Structure formats: C-alpha cells, structure tokens
Short mmCIF file of C-alpha atoms in Angstrom, two decimals:
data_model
loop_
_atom_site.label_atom_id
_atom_site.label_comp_id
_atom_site.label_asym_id
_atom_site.label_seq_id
_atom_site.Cartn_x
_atom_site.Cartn_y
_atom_site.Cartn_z
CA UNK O 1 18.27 -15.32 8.30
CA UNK O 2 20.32 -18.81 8.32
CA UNK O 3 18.43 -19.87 5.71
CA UNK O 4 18.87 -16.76 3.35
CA UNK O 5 22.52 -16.66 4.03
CA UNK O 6 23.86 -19.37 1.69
CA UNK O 7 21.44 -17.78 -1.16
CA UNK O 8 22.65 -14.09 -0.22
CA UNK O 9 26.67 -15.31 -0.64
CA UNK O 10 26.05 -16.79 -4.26
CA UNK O 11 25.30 -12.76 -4.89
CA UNK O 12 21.57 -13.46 -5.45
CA UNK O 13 19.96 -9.78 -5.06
CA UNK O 14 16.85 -10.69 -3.89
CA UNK O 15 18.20 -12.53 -0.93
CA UNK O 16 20.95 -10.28 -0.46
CA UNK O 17 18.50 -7.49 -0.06
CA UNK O 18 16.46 -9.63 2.45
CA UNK O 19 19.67 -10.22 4.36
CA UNK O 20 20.32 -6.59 4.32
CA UNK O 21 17.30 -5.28 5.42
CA UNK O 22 17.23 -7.66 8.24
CA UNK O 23 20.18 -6.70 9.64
CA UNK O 24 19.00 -2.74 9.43
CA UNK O 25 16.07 -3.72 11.26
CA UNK O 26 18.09 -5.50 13.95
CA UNK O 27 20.58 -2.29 13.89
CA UNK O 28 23.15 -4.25 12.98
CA UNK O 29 23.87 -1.55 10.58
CA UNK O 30 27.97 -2.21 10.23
CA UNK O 31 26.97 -5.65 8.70
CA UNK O 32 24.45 -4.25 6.63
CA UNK O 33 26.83 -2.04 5.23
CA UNK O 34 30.02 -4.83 4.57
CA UNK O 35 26.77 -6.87 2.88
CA UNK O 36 25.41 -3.96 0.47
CA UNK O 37 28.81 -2.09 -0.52
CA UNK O 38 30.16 -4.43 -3.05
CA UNK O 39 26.93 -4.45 -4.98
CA UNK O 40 26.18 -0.79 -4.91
CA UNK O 41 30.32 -0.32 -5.64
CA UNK O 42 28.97 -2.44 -9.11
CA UNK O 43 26.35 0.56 -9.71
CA UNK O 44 23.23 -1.93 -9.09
CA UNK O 45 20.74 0.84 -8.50
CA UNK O 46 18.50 -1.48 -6.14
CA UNK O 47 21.25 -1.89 -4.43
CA UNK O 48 22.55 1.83 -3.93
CA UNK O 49 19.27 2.18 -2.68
CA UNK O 50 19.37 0.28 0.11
CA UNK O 51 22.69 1.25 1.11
CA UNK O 52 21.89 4.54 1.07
CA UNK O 53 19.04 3.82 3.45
CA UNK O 54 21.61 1.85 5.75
CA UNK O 55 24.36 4.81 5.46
CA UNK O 56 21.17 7.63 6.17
CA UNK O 57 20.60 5.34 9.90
CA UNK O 58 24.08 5.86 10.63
CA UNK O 59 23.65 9.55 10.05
CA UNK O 60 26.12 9.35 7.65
CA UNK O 61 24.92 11.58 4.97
CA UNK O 62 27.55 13.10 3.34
CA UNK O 63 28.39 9.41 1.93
CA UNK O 64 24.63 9.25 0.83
CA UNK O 65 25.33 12.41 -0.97
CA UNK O 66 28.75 11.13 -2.49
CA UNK O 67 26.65 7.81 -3.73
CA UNK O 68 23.72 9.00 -5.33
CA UNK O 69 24.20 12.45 -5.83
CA UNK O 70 25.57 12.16 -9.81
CA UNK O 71 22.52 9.69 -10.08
CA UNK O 72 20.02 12.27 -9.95
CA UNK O 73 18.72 11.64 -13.28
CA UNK O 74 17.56 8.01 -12.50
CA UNK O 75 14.25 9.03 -10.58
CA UNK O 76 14.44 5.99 -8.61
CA UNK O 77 17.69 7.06 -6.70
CA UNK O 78 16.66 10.89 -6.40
CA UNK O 79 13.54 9.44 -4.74
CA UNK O 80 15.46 7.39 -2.46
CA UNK O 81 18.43 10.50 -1.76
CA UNK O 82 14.90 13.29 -0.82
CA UNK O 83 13.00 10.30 1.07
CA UNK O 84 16.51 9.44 3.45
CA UNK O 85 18.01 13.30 3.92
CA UNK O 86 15.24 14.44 5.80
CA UNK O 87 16.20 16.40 8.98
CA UNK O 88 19.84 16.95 7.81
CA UNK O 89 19.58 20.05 6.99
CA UNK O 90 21.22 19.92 3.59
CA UNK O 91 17.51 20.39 1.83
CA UNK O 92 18.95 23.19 -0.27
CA UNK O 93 21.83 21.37 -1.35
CA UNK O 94 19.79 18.59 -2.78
CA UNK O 95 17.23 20.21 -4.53
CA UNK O 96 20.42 21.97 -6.66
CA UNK O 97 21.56 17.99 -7.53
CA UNK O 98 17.71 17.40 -9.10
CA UNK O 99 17.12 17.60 -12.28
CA UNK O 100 14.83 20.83 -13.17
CA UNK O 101 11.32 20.78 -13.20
CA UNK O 102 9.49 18.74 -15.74
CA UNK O 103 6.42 17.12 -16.58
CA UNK O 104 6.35 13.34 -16.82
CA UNK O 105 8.80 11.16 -18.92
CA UNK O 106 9.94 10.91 -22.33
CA UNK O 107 9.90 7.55 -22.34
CA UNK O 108 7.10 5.73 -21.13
CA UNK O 109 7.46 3.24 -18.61
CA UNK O 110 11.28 3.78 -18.36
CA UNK O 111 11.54 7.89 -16.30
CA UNK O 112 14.85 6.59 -15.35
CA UNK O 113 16.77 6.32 -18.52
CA UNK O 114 15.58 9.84 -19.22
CA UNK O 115 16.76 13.53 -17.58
CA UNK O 116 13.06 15.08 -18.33
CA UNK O 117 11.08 12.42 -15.68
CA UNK O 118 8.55 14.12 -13.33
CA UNK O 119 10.71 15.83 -10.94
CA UNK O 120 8.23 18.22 -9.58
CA UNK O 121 6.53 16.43 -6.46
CA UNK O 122 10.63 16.15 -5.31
CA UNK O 123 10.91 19.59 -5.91
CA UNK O 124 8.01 20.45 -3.60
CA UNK O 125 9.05 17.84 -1.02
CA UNK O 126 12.32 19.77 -0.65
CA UNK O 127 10.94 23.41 -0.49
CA UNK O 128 8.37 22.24 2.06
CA UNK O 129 11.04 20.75 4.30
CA UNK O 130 12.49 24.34 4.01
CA UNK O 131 9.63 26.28 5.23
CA UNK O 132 8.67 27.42 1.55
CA UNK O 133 5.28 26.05 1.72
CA UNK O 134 3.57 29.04 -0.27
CA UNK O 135 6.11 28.31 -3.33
CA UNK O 136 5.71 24.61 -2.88
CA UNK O 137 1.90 25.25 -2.83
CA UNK O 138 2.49 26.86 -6.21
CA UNK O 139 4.39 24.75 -7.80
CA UNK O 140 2.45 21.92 -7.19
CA UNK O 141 -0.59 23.99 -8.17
CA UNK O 142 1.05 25.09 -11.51
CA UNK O 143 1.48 20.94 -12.72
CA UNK O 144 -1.96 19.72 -11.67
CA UNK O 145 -2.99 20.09 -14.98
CA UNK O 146 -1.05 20.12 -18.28
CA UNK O 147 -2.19 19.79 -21.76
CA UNK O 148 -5.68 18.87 -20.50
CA UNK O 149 -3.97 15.51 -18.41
CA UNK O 150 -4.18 15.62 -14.91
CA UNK O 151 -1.17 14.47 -12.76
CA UNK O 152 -2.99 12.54 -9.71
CA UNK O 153 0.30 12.67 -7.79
CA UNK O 154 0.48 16.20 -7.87
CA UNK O 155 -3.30 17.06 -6.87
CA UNK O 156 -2.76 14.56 -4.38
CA UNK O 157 0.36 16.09 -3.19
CA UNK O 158 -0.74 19.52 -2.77
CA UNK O 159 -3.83 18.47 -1.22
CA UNK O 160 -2.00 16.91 1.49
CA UNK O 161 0.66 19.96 1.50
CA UNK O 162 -2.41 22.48 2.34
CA UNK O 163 -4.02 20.24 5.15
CA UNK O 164 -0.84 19.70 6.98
CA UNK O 165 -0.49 23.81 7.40
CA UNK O 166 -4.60 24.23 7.64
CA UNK O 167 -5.01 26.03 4.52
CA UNK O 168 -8.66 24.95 4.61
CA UNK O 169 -9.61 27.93 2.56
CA UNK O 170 -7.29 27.35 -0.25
CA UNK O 171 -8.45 23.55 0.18
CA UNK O 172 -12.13 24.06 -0.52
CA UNK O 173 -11.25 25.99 -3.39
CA UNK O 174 -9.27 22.93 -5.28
CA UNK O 175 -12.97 21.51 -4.26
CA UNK O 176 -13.67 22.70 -7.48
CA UNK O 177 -10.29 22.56 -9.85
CA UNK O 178 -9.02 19.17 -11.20
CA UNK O 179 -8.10 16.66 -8.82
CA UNK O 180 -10.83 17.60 -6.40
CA UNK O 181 -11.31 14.33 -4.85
CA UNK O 182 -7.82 14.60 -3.15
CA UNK O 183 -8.74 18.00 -1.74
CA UNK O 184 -12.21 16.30 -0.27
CA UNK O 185 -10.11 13.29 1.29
CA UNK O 186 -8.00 16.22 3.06
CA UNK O 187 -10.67 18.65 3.99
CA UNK O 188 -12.94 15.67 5.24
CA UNK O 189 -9.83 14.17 6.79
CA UNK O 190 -9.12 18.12 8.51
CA UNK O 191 -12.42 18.72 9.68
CA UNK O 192 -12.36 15.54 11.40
CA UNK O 193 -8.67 15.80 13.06
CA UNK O 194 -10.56 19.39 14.20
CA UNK O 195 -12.93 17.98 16.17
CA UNK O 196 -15.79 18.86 13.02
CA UNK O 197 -17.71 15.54 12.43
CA UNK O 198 -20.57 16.70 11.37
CA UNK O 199 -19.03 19.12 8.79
CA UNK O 200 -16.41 16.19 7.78
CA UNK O 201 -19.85 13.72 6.96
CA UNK O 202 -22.01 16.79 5.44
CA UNK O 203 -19.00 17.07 2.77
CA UNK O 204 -18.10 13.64 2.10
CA UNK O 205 -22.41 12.95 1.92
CA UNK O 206 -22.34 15.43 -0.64
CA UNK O 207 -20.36 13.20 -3.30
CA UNK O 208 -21.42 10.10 -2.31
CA UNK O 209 -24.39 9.71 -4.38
CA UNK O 210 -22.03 9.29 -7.68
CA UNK O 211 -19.20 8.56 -6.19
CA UNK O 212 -18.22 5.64 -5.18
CA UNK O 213 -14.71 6.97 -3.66
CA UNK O 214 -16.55 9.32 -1.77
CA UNK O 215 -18.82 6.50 -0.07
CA UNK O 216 -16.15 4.54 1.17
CA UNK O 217 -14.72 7.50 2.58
CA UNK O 218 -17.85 8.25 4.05
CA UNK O 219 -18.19 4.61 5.73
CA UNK O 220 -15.22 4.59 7.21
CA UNK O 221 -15.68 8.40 9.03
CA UNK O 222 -18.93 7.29 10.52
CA UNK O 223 -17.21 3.73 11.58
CA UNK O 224 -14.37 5.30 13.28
CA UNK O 225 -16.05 7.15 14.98
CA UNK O 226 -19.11 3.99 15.83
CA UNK O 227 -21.95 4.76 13.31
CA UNK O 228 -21.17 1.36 12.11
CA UNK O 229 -25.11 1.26 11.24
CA UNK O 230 -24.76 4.29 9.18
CA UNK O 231 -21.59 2.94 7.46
CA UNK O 232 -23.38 -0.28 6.73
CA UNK O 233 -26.44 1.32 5.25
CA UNK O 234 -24.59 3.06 2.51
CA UNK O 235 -22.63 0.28 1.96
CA UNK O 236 -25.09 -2.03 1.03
CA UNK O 237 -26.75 0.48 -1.23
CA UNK O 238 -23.20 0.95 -2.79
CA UNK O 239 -22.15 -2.45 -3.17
CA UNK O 240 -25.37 -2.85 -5.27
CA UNK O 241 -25.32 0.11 -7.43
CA UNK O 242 -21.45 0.39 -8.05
CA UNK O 243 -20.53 -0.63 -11.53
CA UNK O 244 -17.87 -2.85 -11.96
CA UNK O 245 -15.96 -4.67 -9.29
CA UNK O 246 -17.61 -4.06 -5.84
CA UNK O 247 -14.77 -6.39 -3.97
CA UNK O 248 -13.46 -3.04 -2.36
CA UNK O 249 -16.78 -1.37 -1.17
CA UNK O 250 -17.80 -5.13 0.09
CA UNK O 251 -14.62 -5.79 1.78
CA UNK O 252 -14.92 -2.64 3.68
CA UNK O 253 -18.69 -3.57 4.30
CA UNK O 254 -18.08 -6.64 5.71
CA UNK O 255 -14.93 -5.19 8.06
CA UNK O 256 -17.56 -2.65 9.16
CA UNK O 257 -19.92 -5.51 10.09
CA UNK O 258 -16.94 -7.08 12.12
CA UNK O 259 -16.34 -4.12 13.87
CA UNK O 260 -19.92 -3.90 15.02
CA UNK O 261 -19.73 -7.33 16.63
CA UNK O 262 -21.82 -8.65 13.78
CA UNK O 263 -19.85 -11.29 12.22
CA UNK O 264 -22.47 -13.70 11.03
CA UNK O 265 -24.47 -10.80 9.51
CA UNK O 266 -21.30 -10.08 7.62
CA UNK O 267 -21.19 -13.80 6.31
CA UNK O 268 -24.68 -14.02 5.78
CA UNK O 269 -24.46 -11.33 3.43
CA UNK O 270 -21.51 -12.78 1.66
CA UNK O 271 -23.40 -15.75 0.96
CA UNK O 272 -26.59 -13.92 -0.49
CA UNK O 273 -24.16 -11.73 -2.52
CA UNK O 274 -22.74 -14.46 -4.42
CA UNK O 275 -25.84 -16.43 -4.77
CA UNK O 276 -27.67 -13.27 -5.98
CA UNK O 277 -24.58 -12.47 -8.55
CA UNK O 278 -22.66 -15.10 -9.05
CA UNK O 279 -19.23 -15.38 -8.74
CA UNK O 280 -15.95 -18.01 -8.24
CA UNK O 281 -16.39 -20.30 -5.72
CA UNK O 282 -12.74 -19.75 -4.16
CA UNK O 283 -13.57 -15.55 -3.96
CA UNK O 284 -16.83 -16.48 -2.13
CA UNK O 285 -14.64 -18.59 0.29
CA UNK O 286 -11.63 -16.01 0.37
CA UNK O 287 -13.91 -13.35 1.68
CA UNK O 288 -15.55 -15.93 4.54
CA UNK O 289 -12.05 -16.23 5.25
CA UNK O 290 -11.14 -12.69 5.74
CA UNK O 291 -14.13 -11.72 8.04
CA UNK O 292 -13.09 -15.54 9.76
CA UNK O 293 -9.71 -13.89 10.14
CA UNK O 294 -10.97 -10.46 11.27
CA UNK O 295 -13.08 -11.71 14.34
CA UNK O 296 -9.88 -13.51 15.25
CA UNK O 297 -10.62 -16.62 15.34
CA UNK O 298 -8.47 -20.03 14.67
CA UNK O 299 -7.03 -20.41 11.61
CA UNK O 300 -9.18 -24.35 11.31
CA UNK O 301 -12.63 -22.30 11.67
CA UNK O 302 -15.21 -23.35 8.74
CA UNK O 303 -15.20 -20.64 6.56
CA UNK O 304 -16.22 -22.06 2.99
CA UNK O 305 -19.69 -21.53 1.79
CA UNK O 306 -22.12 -24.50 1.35
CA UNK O 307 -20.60 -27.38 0.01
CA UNK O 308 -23.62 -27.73 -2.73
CA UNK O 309 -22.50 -24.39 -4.02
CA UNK O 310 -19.20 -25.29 -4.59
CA UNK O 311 -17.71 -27.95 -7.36
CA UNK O 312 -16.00 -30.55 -5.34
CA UNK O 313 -12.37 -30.01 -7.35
CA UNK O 314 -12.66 -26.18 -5.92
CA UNK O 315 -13.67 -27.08 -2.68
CA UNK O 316 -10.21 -29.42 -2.82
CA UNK O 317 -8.22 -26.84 -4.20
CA UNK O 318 -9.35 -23.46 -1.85
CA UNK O 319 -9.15 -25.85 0.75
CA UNK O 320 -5.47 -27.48 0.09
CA UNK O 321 -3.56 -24.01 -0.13
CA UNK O 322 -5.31 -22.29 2.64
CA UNK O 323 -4.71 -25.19 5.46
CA UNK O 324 -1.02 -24.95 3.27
CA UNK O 325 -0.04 -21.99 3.80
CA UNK O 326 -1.97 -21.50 7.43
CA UNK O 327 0.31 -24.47 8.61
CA UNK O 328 3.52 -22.48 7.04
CA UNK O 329 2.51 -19.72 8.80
CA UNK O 330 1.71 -21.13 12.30
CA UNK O 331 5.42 -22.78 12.33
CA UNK O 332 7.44 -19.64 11.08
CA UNK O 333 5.94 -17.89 14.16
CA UNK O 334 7.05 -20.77 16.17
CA UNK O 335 10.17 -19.84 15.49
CA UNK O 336 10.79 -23.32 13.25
CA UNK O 337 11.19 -21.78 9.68
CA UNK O 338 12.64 -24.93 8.49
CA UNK O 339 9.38 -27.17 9.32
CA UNK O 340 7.41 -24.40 7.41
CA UNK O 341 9.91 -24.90 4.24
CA UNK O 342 9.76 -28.43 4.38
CA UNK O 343 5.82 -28.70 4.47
CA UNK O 344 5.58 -26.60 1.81
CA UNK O 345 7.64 -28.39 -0.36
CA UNK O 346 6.05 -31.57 0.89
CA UNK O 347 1.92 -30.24 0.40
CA UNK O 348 2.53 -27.77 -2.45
CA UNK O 349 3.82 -31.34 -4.37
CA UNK O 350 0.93 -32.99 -3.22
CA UNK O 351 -1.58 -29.90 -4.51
CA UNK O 352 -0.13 -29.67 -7.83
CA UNK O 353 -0.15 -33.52 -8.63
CA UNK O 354 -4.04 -33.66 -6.98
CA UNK O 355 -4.84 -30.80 -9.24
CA UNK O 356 -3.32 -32.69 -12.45
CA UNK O 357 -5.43 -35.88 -11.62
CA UNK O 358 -8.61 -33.90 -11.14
CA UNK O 359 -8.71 -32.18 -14.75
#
C-alpha cells in the first residue's frame, strides 16, 4: 500500500479506490472511511459505491440509506444499495426507494442517466429476501420475454430463484419457454446437489448433441464427479465440431486432462490441434502454459511448442513477457513489490525496443 499512497493523496481514483479497498480488507474500516468520504461528499458515483460498501461492514446502514437512497435512478448505485442491505431487515423500505418496474433502458449503453433502466431483477432480489418467492417467481417470469427479445438476466435469474427453493417442477417446465438453457444449468445443477447423477447427465446428454453450452456442462458433471474419460471423449468430439472459437471447450478439455493426471496427453493434443488448424504461435504457447501452470509446476518449465513451428521474433516476444511478468510475480509474493516495479520498468524497456529492432 506504500507505494499507492503518494498516487491515492494526488486524488487519483483509481489508486484511491485500491487504497480503500485494502484497508476494508484489512478491517481497517475507520481509515477506509476518512479515505472515501471526501470523494463520495463530491457525488463521484464510483466512489459512493465503495463507501457504501465500507459504511454496510460497519453495520451502519442507515448512512448507506442516507447516501444512496435519492440515487436510485442511477442503476449502478441501486445495485450497490440491494447488493450491501442484505440481512438488515429494511428490504421493504428499499424496494419503495427503486424506481418501478421497467424493461431495459432508454438509452442504450447509458441505464444510468435514465429513470426507465431494467429495474426488475432488483425488484425480485428484494421480494425474495422477504419470503415472497411466489411473486418474485412471477415477476421474473412475466419479463423473460418482451416484444419477442429475451432478457438473459431475467431467465437466468428465475432459474436460479426456483432451484434455490426446489421448485423442480416449475423448473422443467421453463425447460421448454425462452431462456431454457438457464433452467437446464439449474435442474442439472439440482439433481446433482440431490444426490441424482445419473438424472443430472441423462438431461444435460440430451442437449449436448447441438449444443455446445450443454457439452461443457456435461464435461464438467462427469469430471467432478471422476469420469474424466467420459468428459474427455465429448470434448474432443466438441472441440472438433464446434463452429467458431473452440478456445473455451479446449481449455476445459485440457484442465480435464490435468485433472486425470494426464498432462502430456493434454499437451500432446495441443500441439496436434494447432498443427491440424493452424493458429498464432503465442496462443499455441499460452495454452502449454496454462496446463504447465495447472500441474503446478515451476514457473521456468518449457512450455513453448517446437521451435521450428514458431517464427523466431514470436518465440522472442512470448518468451520476453512471460519470464517478465513471472519474475514480477515471484517478487511481489516475496513481499519486495518494489524489485517487481523496478524490473518491469527495466525488461518491459528492453521488450519494446527488441520488438522495434526486429520489424
């Protein structure tokens, strides 16, 4: 934090936010509180966020109330005033500061400069903390769809709402409503927190021959609970047949592989991958890296593919940044910040005029 503290007393948010949180998480919350005032006093709304975060810890609600409570119509701080009231009782109270119900924002990109943002999934929030599940049930239910546009958040909300009261009934029917993919991530996700495996894969094996959503959820039931082979076998078939960018299925795949104490199988496939589909040399060495990382093992380990693959200015530049930032990070967790500052400054230089020449 020494080295934040002369940026965070020029007034510079980012570090003053830094600063603050720190001193939340080290429940110095007094501190945190002398830091943030001024700026949320100034009506920064980043900033009246995190104090009301820091005044919420102290239990001090009624000042969270005072600060953002006539700031209901910026989303961002209603968010902030539902997420940090929770417990207190006063559930009622807020949902009467919200804005009524409405559906999305009049002005794109910018639901805080406007009174008619999407206020619903607050609105639920609040009469779920209540004990009015049934009417948050239907309200959710009511804005899944409007004017033919699905609302993700909402399916995804009450999907969610039903499987953390068991409404399994009510779930399999959104199984075939809009947004029925978040209903099968919370039935599957049910039936497996109930002891129902078999049912949670049957479902889930159901949709995964079109979807490629529904395989990933699908690999990473079986792994958890060790059919890695199972998890691997779709896998493959999905990384091959997905359209589009596969990073996510392979990423998984190769976790999976990790998991299953097969890390050179996992590399192995990496390399076939790219040589079967091409690709940029430094994402064929990133993702060596990760399943390097996963097993655990140092930081120096080789985990570029072969050299002939690779144009010698990539090689220089994957290879520059990671041992970079790897250093950086080794001496920040030995507690000598400074050092990592220093050799970044020093390397990143370095990189940048290398790069230059090599063009």
């Amino acid at each position: 934090m020494t080295l934040l503290e002369p940026f965070a007393s020029t007034g510079w948010w980012p570090a003053v936010r830094t600063v603050g949180r720190l001193l939340a998480d080290w429940e110095r919350l007094d501190e945190a509180v002398e830091l943030l005032r001024p700026h949320a006093d100034t009506g920064h709304r980043e900033a009246a966020c995190e104090f009301a975060r820091v005044l919420a810890r102290q239990g001090d609600i009624d000042q969270v109330l005072a600060l953002l409570g006539a700031r209901t119509a910026d989303s961002c701080l209603a968010e902030v005033l539902v997420e940090v009231t929770v417990g207190h009782g006063r559930d009622g109270e807020i949902a009467a500061l919200l804005p009524p119900v409405g559906v999305g924002a009049t002005v794109p990109f910018e639901p805080w400069v406007t009174d008619a943002w999407d206020t619903v999934p607050l609105h639920a929030t609040l009469l779920e903390r209540q004990g009015r599940v049934d009417e948050a049930a239907v309200l959710l239910r009511k804005y899944v769809s409007v004017d033919g546009m699905v609302f993700a958040g909402h399916a995804g909300q009450l999907a969610a709402l039903l499987a953390r009261h068991g409404r399994e009934a009510e779930l399999r029917a959104c199984l075939t409503e809009d947004g029925a993919e978040y209903a099968r991530t919370a039935l599957a996700r049910l039936l497996e927190e109930g002891g129902r495996i078999e049912e949670a894969v049957a479902l889930l094996r159901q949709y995964s021959r079109g979807e490629p959503h529904a395989v990933f959820e699908l690999a990473e039931l079986l792994a958890r609970h060790g059919r890695h082979d199972e998890a691997i076998e779709i896998l493959g078939r999905a990384a091959e047949t997905v359209g589009g960018d596969s990073d996510w299925i392979i990423h998984l795949l190769c976790r999976i592989f990790v998991e299953a104490d097969r890390a050179d199988e996992a590399l192995a496939y990496l390399d076939d991958h790219f040589a079967r589909h091409g690709g940029h040399p430094d994402e064929h060495a990133c993702a060596r890296a990760q399943v390097i990382r996963l097993c655990g093992l140092p930081e120096t380990a080789d985990v570029e593919p072969s050299p002939q693959t690779v144009p010698a200015k990539d090689r220089v530049s994957f290879g520059t940044l990671g041992d970079v930032v790897a250093e950086a990070e080794r001496l920040v967790h030995q507690g000598e910040p400074e050092k990592a500052i220093a050799h970044l400054r020093d390397r990143l230089d370095g990189t940048r005029r290398l790069r230059i020449e090599d063009l």
